[in-house]
Coordinates of C-alpha atoms in Angstrom, one line a residue:
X1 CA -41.1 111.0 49.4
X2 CA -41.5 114.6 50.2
X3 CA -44.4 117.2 49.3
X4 CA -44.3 120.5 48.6
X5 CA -48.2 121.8 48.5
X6 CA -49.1 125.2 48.0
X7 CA -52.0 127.5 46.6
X8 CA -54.9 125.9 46.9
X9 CA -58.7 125.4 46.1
X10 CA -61.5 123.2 45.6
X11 CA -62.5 119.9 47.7
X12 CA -60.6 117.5 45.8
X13 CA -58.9 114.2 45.7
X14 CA -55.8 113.6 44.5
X15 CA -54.5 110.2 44.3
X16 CA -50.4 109.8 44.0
X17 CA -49.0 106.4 42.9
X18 CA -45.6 105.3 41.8
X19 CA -46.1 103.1 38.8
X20 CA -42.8 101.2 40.1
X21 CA -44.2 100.1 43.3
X22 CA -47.9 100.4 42.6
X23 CA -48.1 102.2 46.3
X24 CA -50.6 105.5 46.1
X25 CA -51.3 108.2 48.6
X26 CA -54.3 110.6 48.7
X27 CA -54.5 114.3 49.4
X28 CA -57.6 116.1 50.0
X29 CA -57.5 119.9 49.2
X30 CA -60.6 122.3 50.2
X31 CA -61.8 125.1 48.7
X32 CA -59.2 128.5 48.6
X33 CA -60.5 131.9 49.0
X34 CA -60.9 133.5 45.6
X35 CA -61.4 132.3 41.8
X36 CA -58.9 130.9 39.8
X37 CA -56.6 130.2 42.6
X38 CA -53.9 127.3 41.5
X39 CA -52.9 124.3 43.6
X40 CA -49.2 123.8 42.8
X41 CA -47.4 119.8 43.5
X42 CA -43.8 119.7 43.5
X43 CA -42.2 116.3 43.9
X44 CA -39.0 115.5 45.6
X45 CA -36.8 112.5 46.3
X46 CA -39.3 110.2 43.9
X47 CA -37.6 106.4 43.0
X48 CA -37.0 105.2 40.1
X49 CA -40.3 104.7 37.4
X50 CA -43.0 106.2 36.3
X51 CA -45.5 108.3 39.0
X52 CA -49.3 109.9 38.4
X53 CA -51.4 112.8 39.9
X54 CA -54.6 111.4 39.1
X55 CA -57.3 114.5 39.8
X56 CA -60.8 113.4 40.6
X57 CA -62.7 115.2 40.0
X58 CA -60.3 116.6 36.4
X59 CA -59.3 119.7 36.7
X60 CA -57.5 122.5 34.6
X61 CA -53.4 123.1 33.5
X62 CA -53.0 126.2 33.9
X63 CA -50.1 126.0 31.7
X64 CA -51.7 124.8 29.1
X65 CA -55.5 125.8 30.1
X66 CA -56.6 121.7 28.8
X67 CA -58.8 119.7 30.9
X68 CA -56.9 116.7 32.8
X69 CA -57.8 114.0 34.4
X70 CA -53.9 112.9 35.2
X71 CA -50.0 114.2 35.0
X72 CA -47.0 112.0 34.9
X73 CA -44.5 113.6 37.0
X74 CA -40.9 113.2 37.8
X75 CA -38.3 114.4 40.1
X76 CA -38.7 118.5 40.8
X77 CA -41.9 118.3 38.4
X78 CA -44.4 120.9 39.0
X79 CA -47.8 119.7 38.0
X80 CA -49.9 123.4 38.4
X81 CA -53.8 123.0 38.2
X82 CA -56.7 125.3 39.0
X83 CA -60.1 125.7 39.9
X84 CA -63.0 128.6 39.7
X85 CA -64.5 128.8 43.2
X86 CA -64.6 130.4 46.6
X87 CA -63.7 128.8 50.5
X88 CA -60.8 128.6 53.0
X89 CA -57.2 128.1 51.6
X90 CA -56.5 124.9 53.1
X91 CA -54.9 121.6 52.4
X92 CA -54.9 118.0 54.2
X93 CA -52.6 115.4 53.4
X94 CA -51.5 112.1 55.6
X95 CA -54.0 113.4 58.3
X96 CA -52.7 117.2 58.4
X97 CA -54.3 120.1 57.6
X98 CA -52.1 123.1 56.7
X99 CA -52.5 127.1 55.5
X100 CA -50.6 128.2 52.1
X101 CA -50.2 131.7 50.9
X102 CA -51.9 132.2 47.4
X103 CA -49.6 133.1 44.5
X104 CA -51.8 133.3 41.4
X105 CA -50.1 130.5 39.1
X106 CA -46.5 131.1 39.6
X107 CA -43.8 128.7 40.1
X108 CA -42.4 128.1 43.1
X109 CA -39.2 129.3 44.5
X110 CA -36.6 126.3 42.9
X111 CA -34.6 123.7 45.0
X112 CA -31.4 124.6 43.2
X113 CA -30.0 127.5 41.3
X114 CA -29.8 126.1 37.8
X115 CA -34.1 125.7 38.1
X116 CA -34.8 129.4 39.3
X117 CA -38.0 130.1 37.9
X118 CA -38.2 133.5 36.3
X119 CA -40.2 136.6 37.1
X120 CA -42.6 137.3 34.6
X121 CA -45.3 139.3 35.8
X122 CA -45.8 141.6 39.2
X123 CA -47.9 138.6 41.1
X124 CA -47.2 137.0 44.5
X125 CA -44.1 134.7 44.0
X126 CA -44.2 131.5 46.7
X127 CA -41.5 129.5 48.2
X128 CA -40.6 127.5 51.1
X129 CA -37.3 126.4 53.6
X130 CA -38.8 123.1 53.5
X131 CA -36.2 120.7 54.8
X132 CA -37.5 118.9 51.5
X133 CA -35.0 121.6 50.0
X134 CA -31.0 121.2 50.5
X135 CA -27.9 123.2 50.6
X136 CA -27.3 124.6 47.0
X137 CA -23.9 125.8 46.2
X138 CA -23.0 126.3 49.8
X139 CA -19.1 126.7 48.9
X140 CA -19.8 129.5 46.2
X141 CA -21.5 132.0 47.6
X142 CA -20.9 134.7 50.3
X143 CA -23.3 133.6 53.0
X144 CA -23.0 134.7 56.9
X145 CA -23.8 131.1 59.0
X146 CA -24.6 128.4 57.6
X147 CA -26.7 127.1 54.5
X148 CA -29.3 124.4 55.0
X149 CA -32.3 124.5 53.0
X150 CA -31.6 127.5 50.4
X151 CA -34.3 128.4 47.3
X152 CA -34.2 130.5 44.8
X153 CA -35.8 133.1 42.2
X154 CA -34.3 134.8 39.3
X155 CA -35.4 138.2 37.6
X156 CA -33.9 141.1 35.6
X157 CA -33.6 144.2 36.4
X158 CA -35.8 147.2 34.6
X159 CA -33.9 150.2 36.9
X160 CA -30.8 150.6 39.3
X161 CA -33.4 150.2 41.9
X162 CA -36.1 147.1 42.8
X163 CA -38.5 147.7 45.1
X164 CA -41.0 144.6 46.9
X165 CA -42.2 143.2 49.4
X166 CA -41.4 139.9 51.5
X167 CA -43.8 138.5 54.0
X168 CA -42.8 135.4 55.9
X169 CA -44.8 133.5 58.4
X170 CA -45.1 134.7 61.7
X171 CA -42.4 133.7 63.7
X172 CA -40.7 131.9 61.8
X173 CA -37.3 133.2 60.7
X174 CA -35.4 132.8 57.5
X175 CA -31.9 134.7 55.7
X176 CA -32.2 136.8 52.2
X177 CA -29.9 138.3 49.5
X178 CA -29.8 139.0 46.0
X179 CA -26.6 137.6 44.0
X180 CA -25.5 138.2 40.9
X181 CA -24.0 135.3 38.9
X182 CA -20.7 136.0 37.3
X183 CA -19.1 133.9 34.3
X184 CA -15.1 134.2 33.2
X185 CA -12.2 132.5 32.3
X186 CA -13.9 129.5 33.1
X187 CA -14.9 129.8 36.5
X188 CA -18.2 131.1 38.3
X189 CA -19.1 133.8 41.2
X190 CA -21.7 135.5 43.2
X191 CA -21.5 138.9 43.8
X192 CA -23.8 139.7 46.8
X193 CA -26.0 142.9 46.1
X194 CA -28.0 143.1 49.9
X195 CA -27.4 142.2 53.1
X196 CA -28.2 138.7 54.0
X197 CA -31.0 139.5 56.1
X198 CA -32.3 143.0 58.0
X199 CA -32.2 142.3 61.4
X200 CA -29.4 140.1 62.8
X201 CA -28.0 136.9 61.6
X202 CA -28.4 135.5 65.1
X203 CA -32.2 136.1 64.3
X204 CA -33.0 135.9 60.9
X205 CA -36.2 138.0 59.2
X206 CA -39.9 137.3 60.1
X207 CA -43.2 139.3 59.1
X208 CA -43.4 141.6 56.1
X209 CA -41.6 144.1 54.8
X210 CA -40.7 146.5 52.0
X211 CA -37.0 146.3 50.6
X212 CA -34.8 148.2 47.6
X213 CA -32.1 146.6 46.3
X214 CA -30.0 149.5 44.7
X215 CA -27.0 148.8 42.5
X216 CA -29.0 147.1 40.3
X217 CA -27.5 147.7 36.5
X218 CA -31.1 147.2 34.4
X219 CA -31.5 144.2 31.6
X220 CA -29.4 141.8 34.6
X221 CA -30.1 138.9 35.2
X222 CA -30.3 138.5 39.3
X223 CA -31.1 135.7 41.8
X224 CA -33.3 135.9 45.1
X225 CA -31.7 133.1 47.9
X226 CA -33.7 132.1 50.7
X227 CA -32.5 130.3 53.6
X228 CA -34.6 129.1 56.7
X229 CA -32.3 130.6 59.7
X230 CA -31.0 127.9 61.2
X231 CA -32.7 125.1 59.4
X232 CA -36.2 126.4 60.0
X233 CA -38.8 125.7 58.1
X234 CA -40.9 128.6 56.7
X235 CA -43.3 129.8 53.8
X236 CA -42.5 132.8 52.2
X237 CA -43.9 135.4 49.4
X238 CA -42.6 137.7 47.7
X239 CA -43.9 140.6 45.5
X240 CA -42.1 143.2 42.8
X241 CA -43.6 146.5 43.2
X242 CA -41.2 148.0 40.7
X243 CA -37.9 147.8 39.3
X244 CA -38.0 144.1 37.5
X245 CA -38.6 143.6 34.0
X246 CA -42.4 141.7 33.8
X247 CA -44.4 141.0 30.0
X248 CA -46.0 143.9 28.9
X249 CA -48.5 144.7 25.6
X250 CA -48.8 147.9 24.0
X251 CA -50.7 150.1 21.2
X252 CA -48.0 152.1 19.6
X253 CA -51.3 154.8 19.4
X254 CA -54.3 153.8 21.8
X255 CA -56.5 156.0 19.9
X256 CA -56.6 155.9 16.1
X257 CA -58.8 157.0 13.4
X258 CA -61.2 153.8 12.1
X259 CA -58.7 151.5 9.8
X260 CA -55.7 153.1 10.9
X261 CA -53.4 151.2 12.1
X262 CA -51.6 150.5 15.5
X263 CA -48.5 148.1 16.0
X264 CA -48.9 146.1 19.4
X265 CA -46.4 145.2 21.1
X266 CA -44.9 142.5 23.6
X267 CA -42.3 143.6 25.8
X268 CA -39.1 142.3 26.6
X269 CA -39.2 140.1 23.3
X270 CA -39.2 136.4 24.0
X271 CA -37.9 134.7 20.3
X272 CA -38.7 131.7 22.2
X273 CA -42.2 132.0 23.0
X274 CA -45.1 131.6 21.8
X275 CA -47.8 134.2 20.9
X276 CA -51.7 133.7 20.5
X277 CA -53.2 137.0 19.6
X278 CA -57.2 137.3 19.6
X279 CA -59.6 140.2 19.6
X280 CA -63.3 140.9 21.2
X281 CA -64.7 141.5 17.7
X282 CA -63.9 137.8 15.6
X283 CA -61.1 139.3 13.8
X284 CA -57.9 137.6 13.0
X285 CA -56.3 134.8 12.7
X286 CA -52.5 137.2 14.3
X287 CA -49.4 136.4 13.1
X288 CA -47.2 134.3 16.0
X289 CA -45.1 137.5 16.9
X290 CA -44.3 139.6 19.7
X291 CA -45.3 142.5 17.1
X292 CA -48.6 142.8 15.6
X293 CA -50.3 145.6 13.3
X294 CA -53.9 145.5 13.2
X295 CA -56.3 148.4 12.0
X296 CA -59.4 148.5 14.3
X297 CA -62.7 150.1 12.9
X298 CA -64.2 150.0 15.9
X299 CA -62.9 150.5 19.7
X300 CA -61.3 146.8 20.0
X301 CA -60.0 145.2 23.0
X302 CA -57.1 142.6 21.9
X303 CA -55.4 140.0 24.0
X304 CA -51.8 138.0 23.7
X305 CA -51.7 134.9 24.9
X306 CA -47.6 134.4 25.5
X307 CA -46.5 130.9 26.8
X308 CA -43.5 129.1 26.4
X309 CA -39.9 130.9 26.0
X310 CA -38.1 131.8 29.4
X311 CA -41.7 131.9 31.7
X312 CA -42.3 128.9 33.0
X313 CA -45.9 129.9 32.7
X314 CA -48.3 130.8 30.5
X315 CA -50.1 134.1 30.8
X316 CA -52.5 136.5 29.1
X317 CA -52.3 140.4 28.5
X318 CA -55.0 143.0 27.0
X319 CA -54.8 146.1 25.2
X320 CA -57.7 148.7 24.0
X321 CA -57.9 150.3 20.9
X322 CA -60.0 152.9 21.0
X323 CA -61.8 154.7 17.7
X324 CA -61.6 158.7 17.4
X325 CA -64.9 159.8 16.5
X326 CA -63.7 163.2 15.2
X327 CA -61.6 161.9 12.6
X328 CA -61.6 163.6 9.2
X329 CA -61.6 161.1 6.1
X330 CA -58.4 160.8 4.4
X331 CA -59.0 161.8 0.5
X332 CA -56.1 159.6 -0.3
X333 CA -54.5 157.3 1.7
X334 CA -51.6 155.9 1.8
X335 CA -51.5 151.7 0.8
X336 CA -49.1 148.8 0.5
X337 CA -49.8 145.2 0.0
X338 CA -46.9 142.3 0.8
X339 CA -47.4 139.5 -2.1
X340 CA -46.8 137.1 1.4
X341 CA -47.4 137.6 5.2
X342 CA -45.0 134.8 6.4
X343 CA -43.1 132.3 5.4
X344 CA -39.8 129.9 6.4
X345 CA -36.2 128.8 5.7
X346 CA -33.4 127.8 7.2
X347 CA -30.8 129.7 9.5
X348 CA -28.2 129.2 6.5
X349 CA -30.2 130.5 4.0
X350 CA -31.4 133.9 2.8
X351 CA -35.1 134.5 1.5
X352 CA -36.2 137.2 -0.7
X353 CA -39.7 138.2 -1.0
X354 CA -41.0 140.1 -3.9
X355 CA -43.9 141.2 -5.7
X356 CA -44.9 143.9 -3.0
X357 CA -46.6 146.8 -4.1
X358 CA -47.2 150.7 -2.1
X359 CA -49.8 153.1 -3.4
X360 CA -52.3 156.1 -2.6
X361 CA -50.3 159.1 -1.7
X362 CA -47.6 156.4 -0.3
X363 CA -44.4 157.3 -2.2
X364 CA -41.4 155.4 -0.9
X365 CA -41.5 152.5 2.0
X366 CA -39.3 151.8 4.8
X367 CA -38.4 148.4 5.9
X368 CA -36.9 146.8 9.6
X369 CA -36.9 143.8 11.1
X370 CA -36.4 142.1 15.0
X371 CA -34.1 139.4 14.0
X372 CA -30.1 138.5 14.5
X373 CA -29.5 139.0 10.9
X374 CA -30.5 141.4 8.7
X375 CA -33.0 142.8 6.0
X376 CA -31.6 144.4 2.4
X377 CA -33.0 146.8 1.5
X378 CA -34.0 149.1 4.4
X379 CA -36.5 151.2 1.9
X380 CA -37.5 151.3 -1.4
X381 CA -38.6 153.9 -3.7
X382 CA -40.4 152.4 -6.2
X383 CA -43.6 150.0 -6.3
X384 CA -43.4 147.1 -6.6
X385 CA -40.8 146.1 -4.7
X386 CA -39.1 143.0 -3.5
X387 CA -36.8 142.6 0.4
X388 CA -34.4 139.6 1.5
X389 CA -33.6 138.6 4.8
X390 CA -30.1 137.2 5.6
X391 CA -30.6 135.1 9.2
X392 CA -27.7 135.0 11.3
X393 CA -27.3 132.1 14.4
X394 CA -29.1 133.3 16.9
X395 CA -32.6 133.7 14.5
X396 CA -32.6 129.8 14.4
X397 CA -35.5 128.0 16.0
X398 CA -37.6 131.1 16.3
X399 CA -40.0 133.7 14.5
X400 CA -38.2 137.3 12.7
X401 CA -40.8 139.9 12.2
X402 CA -40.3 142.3 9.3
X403 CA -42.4 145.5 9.5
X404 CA -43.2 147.7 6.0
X405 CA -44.4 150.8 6.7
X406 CA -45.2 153.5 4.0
X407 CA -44.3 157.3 4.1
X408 CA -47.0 159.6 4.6
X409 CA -45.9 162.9 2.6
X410 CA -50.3 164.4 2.6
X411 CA -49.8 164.4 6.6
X412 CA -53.1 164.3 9.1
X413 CA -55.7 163.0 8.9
X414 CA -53.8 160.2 6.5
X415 CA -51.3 158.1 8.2
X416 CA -49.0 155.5 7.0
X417 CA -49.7 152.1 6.6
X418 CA -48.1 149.5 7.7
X419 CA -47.8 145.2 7.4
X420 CA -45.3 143.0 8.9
X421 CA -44.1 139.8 7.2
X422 CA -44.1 137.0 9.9
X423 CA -40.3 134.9 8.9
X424 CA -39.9 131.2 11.0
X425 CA -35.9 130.1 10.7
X426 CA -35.5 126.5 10.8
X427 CA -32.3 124.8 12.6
X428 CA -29.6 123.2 10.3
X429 CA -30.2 119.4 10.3
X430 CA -26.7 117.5 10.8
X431 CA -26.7 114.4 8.7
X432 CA -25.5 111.6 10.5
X433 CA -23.6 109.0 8.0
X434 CA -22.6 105.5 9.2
X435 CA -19.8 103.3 7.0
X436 CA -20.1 99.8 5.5
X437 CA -18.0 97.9 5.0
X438 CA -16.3 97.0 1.9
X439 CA -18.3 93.2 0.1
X440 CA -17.7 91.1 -2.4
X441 CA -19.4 91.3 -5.9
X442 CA -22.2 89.1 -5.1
X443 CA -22.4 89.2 -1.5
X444 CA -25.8 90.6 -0.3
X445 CA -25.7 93.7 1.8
X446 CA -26.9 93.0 5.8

């Protein structure tokens, strides 16, 4: 069994055992050198049955941020805990004592290419050469030398350039490139986009260093592929400064008059994820979207909560809404009221929601939506007023936001207003029929 150990923390004991062969091994891990470090346990070349991490003390997933006393793991599982406290990044297993990087609580670098973790947010990304690792997709790709312990790391591209920074353990010497992964007709490529290393491939790339890959065409999907030069064995980081799209929140207006309203927003969209929105002044519940509207009457800090979706990881964002104190009242403002704030169907079917209602100096509404299918009508002119959404494929198993927002024909200090409609599309359910056979009259059915 191999172990892949990495960002580390508080004196603890961790006992592995594989339920097959009732056989356990402890690993002691001392305190890292800043809160809320992670300590992440990959597992590799497990047999067959069930295996534990039992954590003794329990300790925190930061995936899921619930205490834990235990994870069942399998194959390329990647238990990721934390602890709050301060020390020596350090951890000891079968009698040796090792140094890790720290890399917040991101995934490692994956074993194979079909497991690349995504880059989600601008924190250190670890990996390893590990011989623990093997050669992925040797035959595929364009590769000076040989391959013997490759890993990988996808992101996409926000610009034609991405800028970051690698730092590898001194001297010790490993091979890079970025690929792009091609689909047609069938069959599969990589294109290279870099060099495979910046020094010579009789060498291979130690220390740290600041790299652009240009050629980059943004919204991409692109894979990092490390290598340990010659078979070595190295621990690597690796950090975006810019270039790479990351999760991002938003005030569509960061300062606003008290009760008007501000959309937040979570980019790229992730119809997959989930979103827990909460405020520093007890308001709420938010709707579980990417796009919120919310009308602050005092400066209000607000945080999303996005887990789930293409991140492996969950993670949380803040905005600040701040309150204008030399707003002017508005003498009439405009107002709109949706008769429902969410609701559900199925990807086949169409809802309509009526009984919605605009008013104050509001005279006509306009009406969008973040979906695959589409919304009918696109504004209204009269109050009330009713809207159906028509889902299309790619809506099913995830949330559609529809936003209202009014006109605002009286101008500043008034502003529109605005409320979004929350829609969750359900898959279609295949009904599954089984035949029997012809009986008798009389004959009981089995």
């Amino acid at each position: 069994m191999k172990r892949i150990i990495t960002l580390f923390t508080l004196l603890i004991t961790i006992i592995f055992e594989s339920n097959a062969s009732s056989t356990s091994t402890e690993i002691s891990i001392v305190p890292a050198s800043h809160p809320n470090s992670c300590v992440a346990l990959q597992l590799e070349n497990l047999s067959a049955g069930s295996h534990t991490w039992t954590f003794n003390p329990a300790v925190v997933n930061a995936a899921t941020g619930m205490t834990v006393s235990s994870v069942n793991a399998t194959t390329g599982s990647e238990p990721i805990v934390y602890w709050t406290t301060v020390g020596d990044k350090q951890v000891c297993y079968d009698g040796t004592c090792e140094w890790f990087h720290s890399c917040n609580c991101n995934p490692l670098a994956a074993d194979d290419f079909e497991n690349a973790p995504l880059v989600c947010n601008t924190e250190l990304y670890c990996g390893t050469t590990s011989s623990a690792y093997g050669a992925d997709h040797e035959g595929d790709i364009e590769h000076e030398g040989s391959i013997e312990n490759n890993s990988w790391i996808e992101f996409v591209a926000d610009a034609s350039d991405v800028v970051f920074n690698i730092s590898v353990e001194s001297g010790c010497y490993i091979q890079f490139a970025v690929y792009q992964y091609n689909t047609s007709a069938g069959g599969s490529s990589y294109t290279l986009m870099t060099d495979i290393d910046w020094t010579d491939i009789d060498v291979g790339f130690t220390g740290t260093q600041t790299i652009t890959a240009s050629g980059m065409t943004p919204g991409t999907s692109y894979y990092l592929h490390f290598d340990g030069h010659g078979g070595a064995e190295c621990d690597y980081e690796i950090g975006f400064q810019s270039g790479v799209q990351v999760l991002e929140v938003a005030a569509s207006a960061t300062t606003v008059c008290s009760g008007d309203p501000t959309t937040l927003t979570v980019t790229p969209n992730d119809p997959g994820a989930t979103y827990t929105w909460t405020d520093n002044q007890g308001g709420g519940p938010y709707p579980n979207s990417s796009s919120i509207v919310v009308n602050p009457t005092v400066t209000t800090t607000y945080t999303v909560d996005v887990s789930g979706g293409s991140c492996s990881i969950s993670d949380s964002y803040d905005v600040t809404v701040n309150i204008d104190p030399g707003c002017a009242p508005c003498a009439n403002p405009p107002t709109l009221n949706l008769s429902s704030t969410s609701g559900s169907t199925c990807v086949s079917t169409p809802i309509t929601i009526n009984g919605n209602t605009f008013g104050g100096s509001a005279t006509s509404v306009i009406i969008t939506e973040n979906g695959a299918g589409s919304v009918s009508p696109t504004s209204s002119g009269s109050s009330p007023f009713g809207f159906t959404y028509t889902p299309a494929a790619g809506d099913a198993g995830n949330n559609v936001t529809i936003t209202v927002t009014t006109n605002n024909p009286l101008g500043a200090p008034c502003t529109e207003a605005i409320q979004t409609y929350t829609l969750s599309v359900t898959p279609e359910t295949t009904p599954t029929f089984t035949q029997v056979p012809a009986i008798c009259q009389g004959d009981a059915l089995s």
